[in-house]
Amino acid sequence: MKTLQIGIFGLGTVGSSTVQILTCNRELVERQLGATTQISKICVRDTGKTRTVDTSNSILTSRPEDILLDPKIDIVVEVMGGIEKSKEIIEAAFKNGKHVVSANKDLIALYGKELSELAKQNNCHFFFEAAVAGGIPILRTLQSSLTGNHINKISGIVNGSTNYILTRMEIENLSLESIIEDAKALGYLEADPSADLDGLDAARKCAILASLGFHNLVKSNQVYVSGIRNISLEDIKQANKLGYKIKLLAIAENKKDGIVARVHPVLISQDHPLAGVQYEFNAVYVDGDYLGQTMYYGRGAGGNPTGSAVVGDIIALGRQVLAQTRPDLDYASMGDKAIIDIEDLDFSYYMRLETDLKEDQLADLLSKRDIKIRSIENVNLNEETSDTKKLEKPADKNEFVIITERVREKDFKKSIEELEKTSNSITVIRIEEDI
Ligand code: HSE
């Protein structure tokens, strides 16, 4: 019986879980493969560090060439993260005829197409299910089960950390800042949480989902992105009163005249399935022309869910290797549509603003700017407004919550500039209605 030899780069949370799953579920893995498996080498920066997995049989190395130049190793697993170094390693693996499994969304969102082409040129397979939404098998679903459809739209909660924060703000009535500290202590946020809070992590996943779902290349730096730092508890409460939840969504749309790829907070109806996705869970909602709408739900981060996707890839890829098939998965190889600027899209908007204008003056100002109001409430007059808030606000100030009718983003932005002159604070959140 053939033995598939595996070399792993990285032994952090995901690497350790991958090793654990391969070890503990060895029989299950090997029976499905029809081959035995061996972790031949694991490349880490510090071979002396204490590890949670058993590495006593001296498989650790700090020299990449011990894996890349070992002719016995069939599959390279890249779970070390980062971009430049990982790219070099994956390229070298392909050039040395090795197949690759990677969990690296940052890298794939920028170089997925180039790397997939290089893999093919070298007759190697390249799988990266773990790069998006961890344990949810969404990439392979887009690349196999749903391929009979034109995918119209993909909307996802693909960043567990920010969904965790928004959920706790709502349920526990807490500020963003207080949960950020707690989330760091609990391991839901990195010490530097910018990639999560500013939406960059979700933008990388959005780029990969759009590229595979629409067969049209979208790179992470083409995704419009805005994070959750400006979302306050007050907005969450006001949105709830109006029948909405606030979520950070990654949204990709395949339109006739181009591709939309955007990550930003949205108000979505409380009745939408994505509104019920709480805490660190992820969900991806896919709309296909014959399929209709489907939703895929689960844990999008953490060692075990992500390791599960890596091991699933090792098995799927290993089967191809054993059957000696040629690589056949393309990365965004069909379309060449341009990216549509968010300023050319229409939205309804939620606005909360503090102003010394009266309601009729405010309505007048907006209407002169062609902004039609769907609803307006002076929340200062609302008896539920907290006493603390009343004290904070000067008596002559009004606080309005407005929902607008749909308007072109670029026109709306111009009107907001005007409003900003009369307002101390203004929060604007797009409403996602076509979902
Ligand atoms: N911080 C990311 C998240 C990790 O919470 O989704 C997984 O990509």
Coordinates of C-alpha atoms and ligand atoms in Angstrom, one line a residue:
M1 CA 0.0 0.0 0.0
K2 CA 1.3 3.5 -0.9
T3 CA 2.2 5.8 1.9
L4 CA 1.4 9.5 1.3
Q5 CA 4.1 11.6 2.9
I6 CA 3.1 14.9 4.3
G7 CA 5.3 17.9 5.1
I8 CA 3.8 20.7 7.2
F9 CA 4.8 24.3 7.4
G10 CA 3.6 25.9 10.7
L11 CA 2.6 24.3 14.0
G12 CA 0.4 27.0 15.5
T13 CA -3.2 26.5 16.4
V14 CA -4.3 25.2 12.9
G15 CA -1.1 23.2 12.4
S16 CA -1.4 21.5 15.8
S17 CA -5.1 20.6 15.2
T18 CA -4.2 19.3 11.7
V19 CA -1.5 17.0 13.3
Q20 CA -3.9 15.9 16.0
I21 CA -6.7 15.1 13.5
L22 CA -4.4 13.2 11.2
T23 CA -3.1 11.2 14.2
C24 CA -6.3 10.6 16.2
N25 CA -8.4 9.9 13.1
R26 CA -5.6 8.1 11.2
E27 CA -7.6 4.9 10.5
L28 CA -10.6 6.9 9.2
V29 CA -8.4 9.0 7.0
E30 CA -6.4 6.1 5.6
R31 CA -9.5 3.9 4.9
Q32 CA -11.0 6.8 2.8
L33 CA -7.7 7.4 1.1
G34 CA -6.8 3.8 0.5
A35 CA -3.2 4.6 1.5
T36 CA -1.3 5.1 4.7
T37 CA -0.1 8.5 5.7
Q38 CA 3.0 9.8 7.4
I39 CA 3.8 13.3 8.7
S40 CA 7.4 13.2 7.6
K41 CA 8.5 16.7 8.7
I42 CA 7.1 19.8 10.2
C43 CA 8.9 23.1 9.6
V44 CA 8.7 25.6 12.4
R45 CA 10.7 28.8 13.3
D46 CA 11.7 27.5 16.8
T47 CA 12.3 23.8 17.1
G48 CA 12.9 24.1 20.8
K49 CA 9.5 25.5 21.7
T50 CA 7.2 23.4 23.9
R51 CA 4.3 21.9 21.7
T52 CA 0.9 20.7 22.4
V53 CA 1.3 17.8 19.9
D54 CA 3.8 14.9 20.2
T55 CA 6.8 15.8 18.1
S56 CA 9.2 13.5 20.0
N57 CA 10.2 11.5 16.9
S58 CA 12.3 14.5 15.7
I59 CA 10.2 15.4 12.8
L60 CA 10.6 19.1 13.5
T61 CA 13.0 21.2 11.4
S62 CA 13.6 24.9 10.9
R63 CA 14.9 24.3 7.3
P64 CA 12.2 24.6 4.6
E65 CA 14.4 22.6 2.2
D66 CA 14.1 19.6 4.4
I67 CA 10.5 19.4 3.1
L68 CA 10.8 21.1 -0.2
L69 CA 13.8 19.1 -1.5
D70 CA 12.7 15.8 0.0
P71 CA 11.7 13.6 -3.0
K72 CA 9.6 11.3 -0.8
I73 CA 7.2 14.1 0.4
D74 CA 4.0 14.2 -1.8
I75 CA 1.9 16.8 0.0
V76 CA 2.9 20.2 1.5
V77 CA 0.5 21.7 4.0
E78 CA 1.0 25.4 4.5
V79 CA -0.5 26.6 7.7
M80 CA 2.0 29.2 8.8
G81 CA 0.2 32.4 7.5
G82 CA 1.8 35.5 6.2
I83 CA 2.2 36.4 2.5
E84 CA 5.7 36.6 1.0
K85 CA 7.4 33.7 2.8
S86 CA 4.4 31.4 2.3
K87 CA 4.2 32.3 -1.4
E88 CA 7.9 31.4 -1.9
I89 CA 7.3 28.1 -0.1
I90 CA 4.2 27.2 -2.1
E91 CA 5.9 28.2 -5.4
A92 CA 9.0 26.1 -4.5
A93 CA 6.7 23.2 -3.6
F94 CA 5.0 23.2 -7.0
K95 CA 8.3 23.6 -8.8
N96 CA 9.5 20.5 -7.0
G97 CA 6.3 18.6 -8.0
K98 CA 4.6 18.6 -4.6
H99 CA 0.9 19.1 -4.1
V100 CA -0.2 21.8 -1.7
V101 CA -3.0 22.3 0.9
S102 CA -3.1 25.9 2.3
A103 CA -5.3 27.7 4.8
N104 CA -3.8 31.1 3.9
K105 CA -6.6 33.5 3.0
D106 CA -4.3 36.5 2.9
L107 CA -2.1 34.9 0.3
I108 CA -4.9 33.3 -1.8
A109 CA -7.0 36.5 -1.9
L110 CA -4.0 38.2 -3.6
Y111 CA -2.3 35.4 -5.5
G112 CA -4.8 32.5 -5.7
K113 CA -5.0 32.7 -9.5
E114 CA -1.2 32.9 -10.1
L115 CA -0.6 30.0 -7.7
S116 CA -3.4 27.8 -9.1
E117 CA -1.9 28.4 -12.6
L118 CA 1.6 27.5 -11.4
A119 CA 0.2 24.4 -9.7
K120 CA -1.3 23.3 -13.1
Q121 CA 1.8 24.0 -15.0
N122 CA 3.6 21.7 -12.7
N123 CA 0.8 19.1 -12.8
C124 CA 0.2 19.6 -9.1
H125 CA -3.1 20.0 -7.1
F126 CA -3.7 23.0 -4.9
F127 CA -6.6 23.0 -2.3
F128 CA -7.4 25.7 0.2
E129 CA -10.8 25.1 1.7
A130 CA -9.7 26.3 5.1
A131 CA -9.0 29.8 3.8
V132 CA -12.6 30.9 4.0
A133 CA -15.0 30.3 6.9
G134 CA -12.9 27.6 8.6
G135 CA -15.1 24.5 9.1
I136 CA -17.8 25.5 6.6
P137 CA -17.1 23.7 3.3
I138 CA -18.1 26.6 1.1
L139 CA -15.3 26.8 -1.4
R140 CA -15.6 23.2 -2.6
T141 CA -19.4 23.6 -2.6
L142 CA -19.0 26.6 -5.0
Q143 CA -16.5 24.7 -7.1
S144 CA -18.4 21.4 -7.4
S145 CA -22.0 21.1 -6.1
L146 CA -23.2 24.5 -7.3
T147 CA -21.4 24.7 -10.6
G148 CA -24.6 24.2 -12.6
N149 CA -25.7 27.7 -11.5
H150 CA -24.8 31.2 -12.3
I151 CA -24.2 32.5 -8.8
N152 CA -25.9 35.9 -8.5
K153 CA -24.9 36.9 -5.0
I154 CA -22.9 35.7 -2.0
S155 CA -23.4 37.3 1.4
G156 CA -21.5 36.1 4.3
I157 CA -20.7 36.6 8.0
V158 CA -17.2 35.4 7.5
N159 CA -15.4 37.1 10.4
G160 CA -16.2 35.3 13.7
S161 CA -14.4 37.9 15.9
T162 CA -16.6 40.9 14.8
N163 CA -19.8 38.8 14.8
Y164 CA -18.9 37.8 18.4
I165 CA -18.4 41.4 19.4
L166 CA -21.7 42.7 17.7
T167 CA -23.6 39.8 19.3
R168 CA -22.4 40.5 22.8
M169 CA -23.0 44.2 22.4
E170 CA -26.6 43.5 21.6
I171 CA -27.3 40.7 24.1
E172 CA -25.3 42.2 27.1
N173 CA -25.9 45.8 26.4
L174 CA -22.2 46.6 26.4
S175 CA -20.0 49.0 24.5
L176 CA -17.7 48.0 21.6
E177 CA -14.6 49.0 23.6
S178 CA -15.5 46.9 26.7
I179 CA -16.0 43.8 24.6
I180 CA -12.8 44.3 22.5
E181 CA -10.7 43.9 25.7
D182 CA -12.7 40.8 26.8
A183 CA -12.5 39.3 23.3
K184 CA -8.7 39.7 23.3
A185 CA -8.5 38.0 26.7
L186 CA -10.7 35.1 25.4
G187 CA -8.6 34.7 22.3
Y188 CA -11.3 35.9 19.9
L189 CA -9.2 38.9 18.8
E190 CA -5.5 39.2 18.2
A191 CA -3.4 41.7 20.2
D192 CA -3.6 43.9 17.1
P193 CA -7.3 43.5 16.1
S194 CA -7.2 45.8 13.1
A195 CA -7.6 43.0 10.5
D196 CA -10.8 42.0 12.1
L197 CA -12.3 45.3 13.3
D198 CA -11.4 47.2 10.1
G199 CA -13.0 44.4 7.9
L200 CA -9.7 43.5 6.1
D201 CA -10.0 39.8 7.1
A202 CA -13.5 39.6 5.8
A203 CA -12.4 41.5 2.6
R204 CA -9.9 38.7 1.8
K205 CA -12.6 36.1 2.2
C206 CA -14.9 38.1 0.1
A207 CA -12.4 38.3 -2.7
I208 CA -11.9 34.5 -2.7
L209 CA -15.7 33.8 -2.5
A210 CA -16.3 36.2 -5.4
S211 CA -13.5 34.8 -7.5
L212 CA -14.6 31.2 -7.1
G213 CA -18.4 31.8 -7.1
F214 CA -18.4 34.0 -10.2
H215 CA -15.3 32.5 -12.0
N216 CA -14.1 36.1 -12.2
L217 CA -11.0 37.4 -10.6
V218 CA -11.4 39.7 -7.6
K219 CA -8.4 40.5 -5.4
S220 CA -8.6 41.6 -1.8
N221 CA -7.3 45.1 -2.6
Q222 CA -10.3 45.5 -5.0
V223 CA -12.9 45.0 -2.2
Y224 CA -14.5 48.1 -0.7
V225 CA -14.0 47.8 3.0
S226 CA -15.2 49.5 6.1
G227 CA -15.2 47.9 9.6
I228 CA -17.2 48.0 12.8
R229 CA -15.3 50.6 14.8
N230 CA -18.0 53.2 14.5
I231 CA -20.9 50.9 15.5
S232 CA -22.3 51.9 18.8
L233 CA -24.7 50.2 21.2
E234 CA -27.2 53.0 20.5
D235 CA -27.2 52.1 16.8
I236 CA -27.7 48.4 17.6
K237 CA -30.7 49.4 19.8
Q238 CA -32.2 51.8 17.3
A239 CA -31.8 49.2 14.5
N240 CA -33.5 46.6 16.7
K241 CA -36.5 48.9 17.3
L242 CA -36.9 49.3 13.6
G243 CA -36.8 45.5 13.0
Y244 CA -33.1 45.1 12.0
K245 CA -29.9 43.6 13.2
I246 CA -26.5 45.1 12.5
K247 CA -24.0 42.7 11.0
L248 CA -20.6 43.0 9.3
L249 CA -21.3 41.3 5.9
A250 CA -19.0 40.4 3.0
I251 CA -21.1 40.8 -0.1
A252 CA -20.2 39.8 -3.6
E253 CA -22.7 40.4 -6.5
N254 CA -22.4 39.2 -10.1
K255 CA -24.1 41.9 -12.1
K256 CA -24.4 42.2 -15.9
D257 CA -22.2 45.2 -16.0
G258 CA -19.6 44.1 -13.4
I259 CA -18.8 42.6 -10.0
V260 CA -19.6 44.2 -6.7
A261 CA -17.3 43.2 -3.8
R262 CA -17.8 45.0 -0.5
V263 CA -17.4 44.5 3.2
H264 CA -19.2 46.9 5.6
P265 CA -21.7 46.9 8.5
V266 CA -25.3 46.6 7.3
L267 CA -28.8 46.7 8.7
I268 CA -30.5 43.4 7.7
S269 CA -34.0 42.4 8.5
Q270 CA -34.3 40.5 11.8
D271 CA -36.2 37.8 9.8
H272 CA -33.3 37.1 7.5
P273 CA -31.4 33.8 8.3
L274 CA -28.1 35.7 8.5
A275 CA -29.6 37.9 11.3
G276 CA -29.8 34.8 13.5
V277 CA -26.1 34.0 13.2
Q278 CA -24.6 34.7 16.6
Y279 CA -21.3 35.0 18.5
E280 CA -18.3 33.6 16.6
F281 CA -20.3 31.6 14.1
N282 CA -20.0 32.2 10.4
A283 CA -22.6 31.7 7.7
V284 CA -22.5 32.1 3.9
Y285 CA -25.7 32.8 2.0
V286 CA -25.6 31.9 -1.7
D287 CA -28.1 32.8 -4.4
G288 CA -27.9 30.8 -7.6
D289 CA -30.1 31.2 -10.7
Y290 CA -31.6 27.7 -10.5
L291 CA -30.6 26.9 -6.9
G292 CA -32.4 29.8 -5.3
Q293 CA -31.0 30.7 -1.8
T294 CA -29.0 28.4 0.4
M295 CA -27.1 29.1 3.6
Y296 CA -24.0 27.3 5.0
Y297 CA -23.4 27.7 8.7
G298 CA -20.8 26.7 11.2
R299 CA -17.6 27.7 13.0
G300 CA -15.3 29.9 10.8
A301 CA -12.2 29.9 13.0
G302 CA -10.3 28.1 15.6
G303 CA -7.9 25.2 15.3
N304 CA -10.2 22.2 15.1
P305 CA -12.8 23.5 12.6
T306 CA -10.0 24.9 10.4
G307 CA -7.9 21.8 10.9
S308 CA -10.9 19.7 9.9
A309 CA -11.0 21.6 6.5
V310 CA -7.2 21.1 6.1
V311 CA -7.5 17.4 6.7
G312 CA -10.5 17.2 4.3
D313 CA -8.3 18.8 1.7
I314 CA -5.5 16.4 2.4
I315 CA -7.8 13.5 1.8
A316 CA -9.5 15.0 -1.3
L317 CA -6.1 15.9 -2.7
G318 CA -4.5 12.6 -1.7
R319 CA -7.2 10.7 -3.7
Q320 CA -6.3 12.7 -6.8
V321 CA -2.6 12.0 -6.3
L322 CA -3.3 8.3 -5.9
A323 CA -5.5 8.2 -8.9
Q324 CA -2.8 10.2 -10.8
T325 CA -5.4 12.7 -12.1
R326 CA -4.4 16.0 -13.7
P327 CA -5.4 19.2 -11.7
D328 CA -8.7 20.5 -13.0
L329 CA -9.9 23.2 -10.6
D330 CA -9.6 26.7 -12.0
Y331 CA -9.4 29.9 -10.1
A332 CA -11.5 32.6 -11.6
S333 CA -10.7 31.6 -15.2
M334 CA -13.8 32.6 -17.1
G335 CA -14.8 36.2 -16.6
D336 CA -13.1 39.5 -16.9
K337 CA -15.8 41.8 -15.6
A338 CA -14.7 45.0 -13.9
I339 CA -15.3 45.9 -10.3
I340 CA -18.3 48.3 -9.8
D341 CA -17.5 51.2 -7.5
I342 CA -19.7 51.3 -4.4
E343 CA -20.5 55.0 -5.2
D344 CA -22.4 53.7 -8.3
L345 CA -24.7 51.5 -6.2
D346 CA -28.1 52.4 -4.6
F347 CA -28.9 51.9 -1.0
S348 CA -31.4 52.8 1.7
Y349 CA -29.6 54.3 4.6
Y350 CA -30.0 54.3 8.4
M351 CA -28.8 57.6 9.8
R352 CA -28.6 58.7 13.5
L353 CA -27.7 62.3 13.9
E354 CA -27.6 65.0 16.6
T355 CA -28.6 68.4 15.3
D356 CA -30.1 71.7 16.4
L357 CA -32.4 71.6 13.3
K358 CA -36.1 70.8 13.9
E359 CA -37.7 67.8 12.2
D360 CA -39.3 69.9 9.4
Q361 CA -36.0 71.8 8.8
L362 CA -34.1 68.5 8.6
A363 CA -36.7 67.0 6.2
D364 CA -36.6 70.1 4.1
L365 CA -32.8 70.0 3.9
L366 CA -32.8 66.4 2.8
S367 CA -35.6 66.8 0.3
K368 CA -33.8 69.7 -1.4
R369 CA -31.0 67.2 -1.8
D370 CA -33.3 64.5 -3.3
I371 CA -33.1 62.3 -0.3
K372 CA -36.5 60.9 0.4
I373 CA -37.3 59.9 4.0
R374 CA -39.0 56.5 4.6
S375 CA -39.1 57.1 8.4
I376 CA -37.9 59.6 10.9
E377 CA -38.0 59.6 14.7
N378 CA -36.8 62.2 17.2
V379 CA -35.3 59.7 19.6
N380 CA -34.7 62.5 22.1
L381 CA -38.4 62.5 22.8
N382 CA -38.5 58.8 23.2
E383 CA -39.1 57.9 26.9
E384 CA -36.7 54.9 26.6
T385 CA -33.7 57.3 26.1
S386 CA -31.5 56.8 29.1
D387 CA -31.2 59.5 31.7
T388 CA -27.4 59.5 31.3
K389 CA -27.8 60.2 27.6
K390 CA -30.3 63.0 28.3
L391 CA -27.7 64.6 30.6
E392 CA -24.9 64.3 28.0
K393 CA -26.9 66.1 25.4
P394 CA -27.6 69.8 25.4
A395 CA -31.3 70.6 25.8
D396 CA -31.5 72.4 22.4
K397 CA -30.1 69.4 20.4
N398 CA -32.4 66.8 18.7
E399 CA -31.4 63.3 17.9
F400 CA -33.0 61.8 14.9
V401 CA -33.0 58.3 13.5
I402 CA -33.9 58.3 9.8
I403 CA -34.4 55.6 7.2
T404 CA -34.1 56.9 3.7
E405 CA -35.5 55.6 0.5
R406 CA -33.0 54.2 -2.0
V407 CA -30.5 56.7 -3.4
R408 CA -27.3 56.5 -5.3
E409 CA -24.3 56.4 -2.9
K410 CA -22.4 59.2 -4.5
D411 CA -25.5 61.5 -4.3
F412 CA -26.1 60.5 -0.8
K413 CA -22.5 61.3 0.2
K414 CA -22.8 64.8 -1.1
S415 CA -25.9 65.4 0.9
I416 CA -24.2 64.1 4.0
E417 CA -21.4 66.6 3.6
E418 CA -24.1 69.3 3.9
L419 CA -25.7 67.7 6.9
E420 CA -22.4 67.4 8.7
K421 CA -22.2 71.2 8.9
T422 CA -25.3 71.2 11.0
S423 CA -24.6 68.1 13.1
N424 CA -22.3 67.2 15.9
S425 CA -22.4 63.5 15.3
I426 CA -23.8 61.5 12.5
T427 CA -23.7 57.7 12.0
V428 CA -24.6 56.2 8.6
I429 CA -25.1 52.5 8.0
R430 CA -26.3 51.0 4.7
I431 CA -29.4 48.8 4.7
E432 CA -29.1 45.6 2.8
E433 CA -32.5 45.0 1.3
D434 CA -31.9 42.7 -1.8
I435 CA -30.7 39.8 0.2
Ligands
HSE1 N1 -10.2 36.4 13.1 C1 -10.7 35.5 12.1 C2 -12.2 35.4 12.4 C3 -10.0 34.2 12.1 O1 -12.6 35.7 13.5 O2 -13.0 34.9 11.5 C4 -10.4 33.3 11.0 O3 -10.1 33.7 9.7

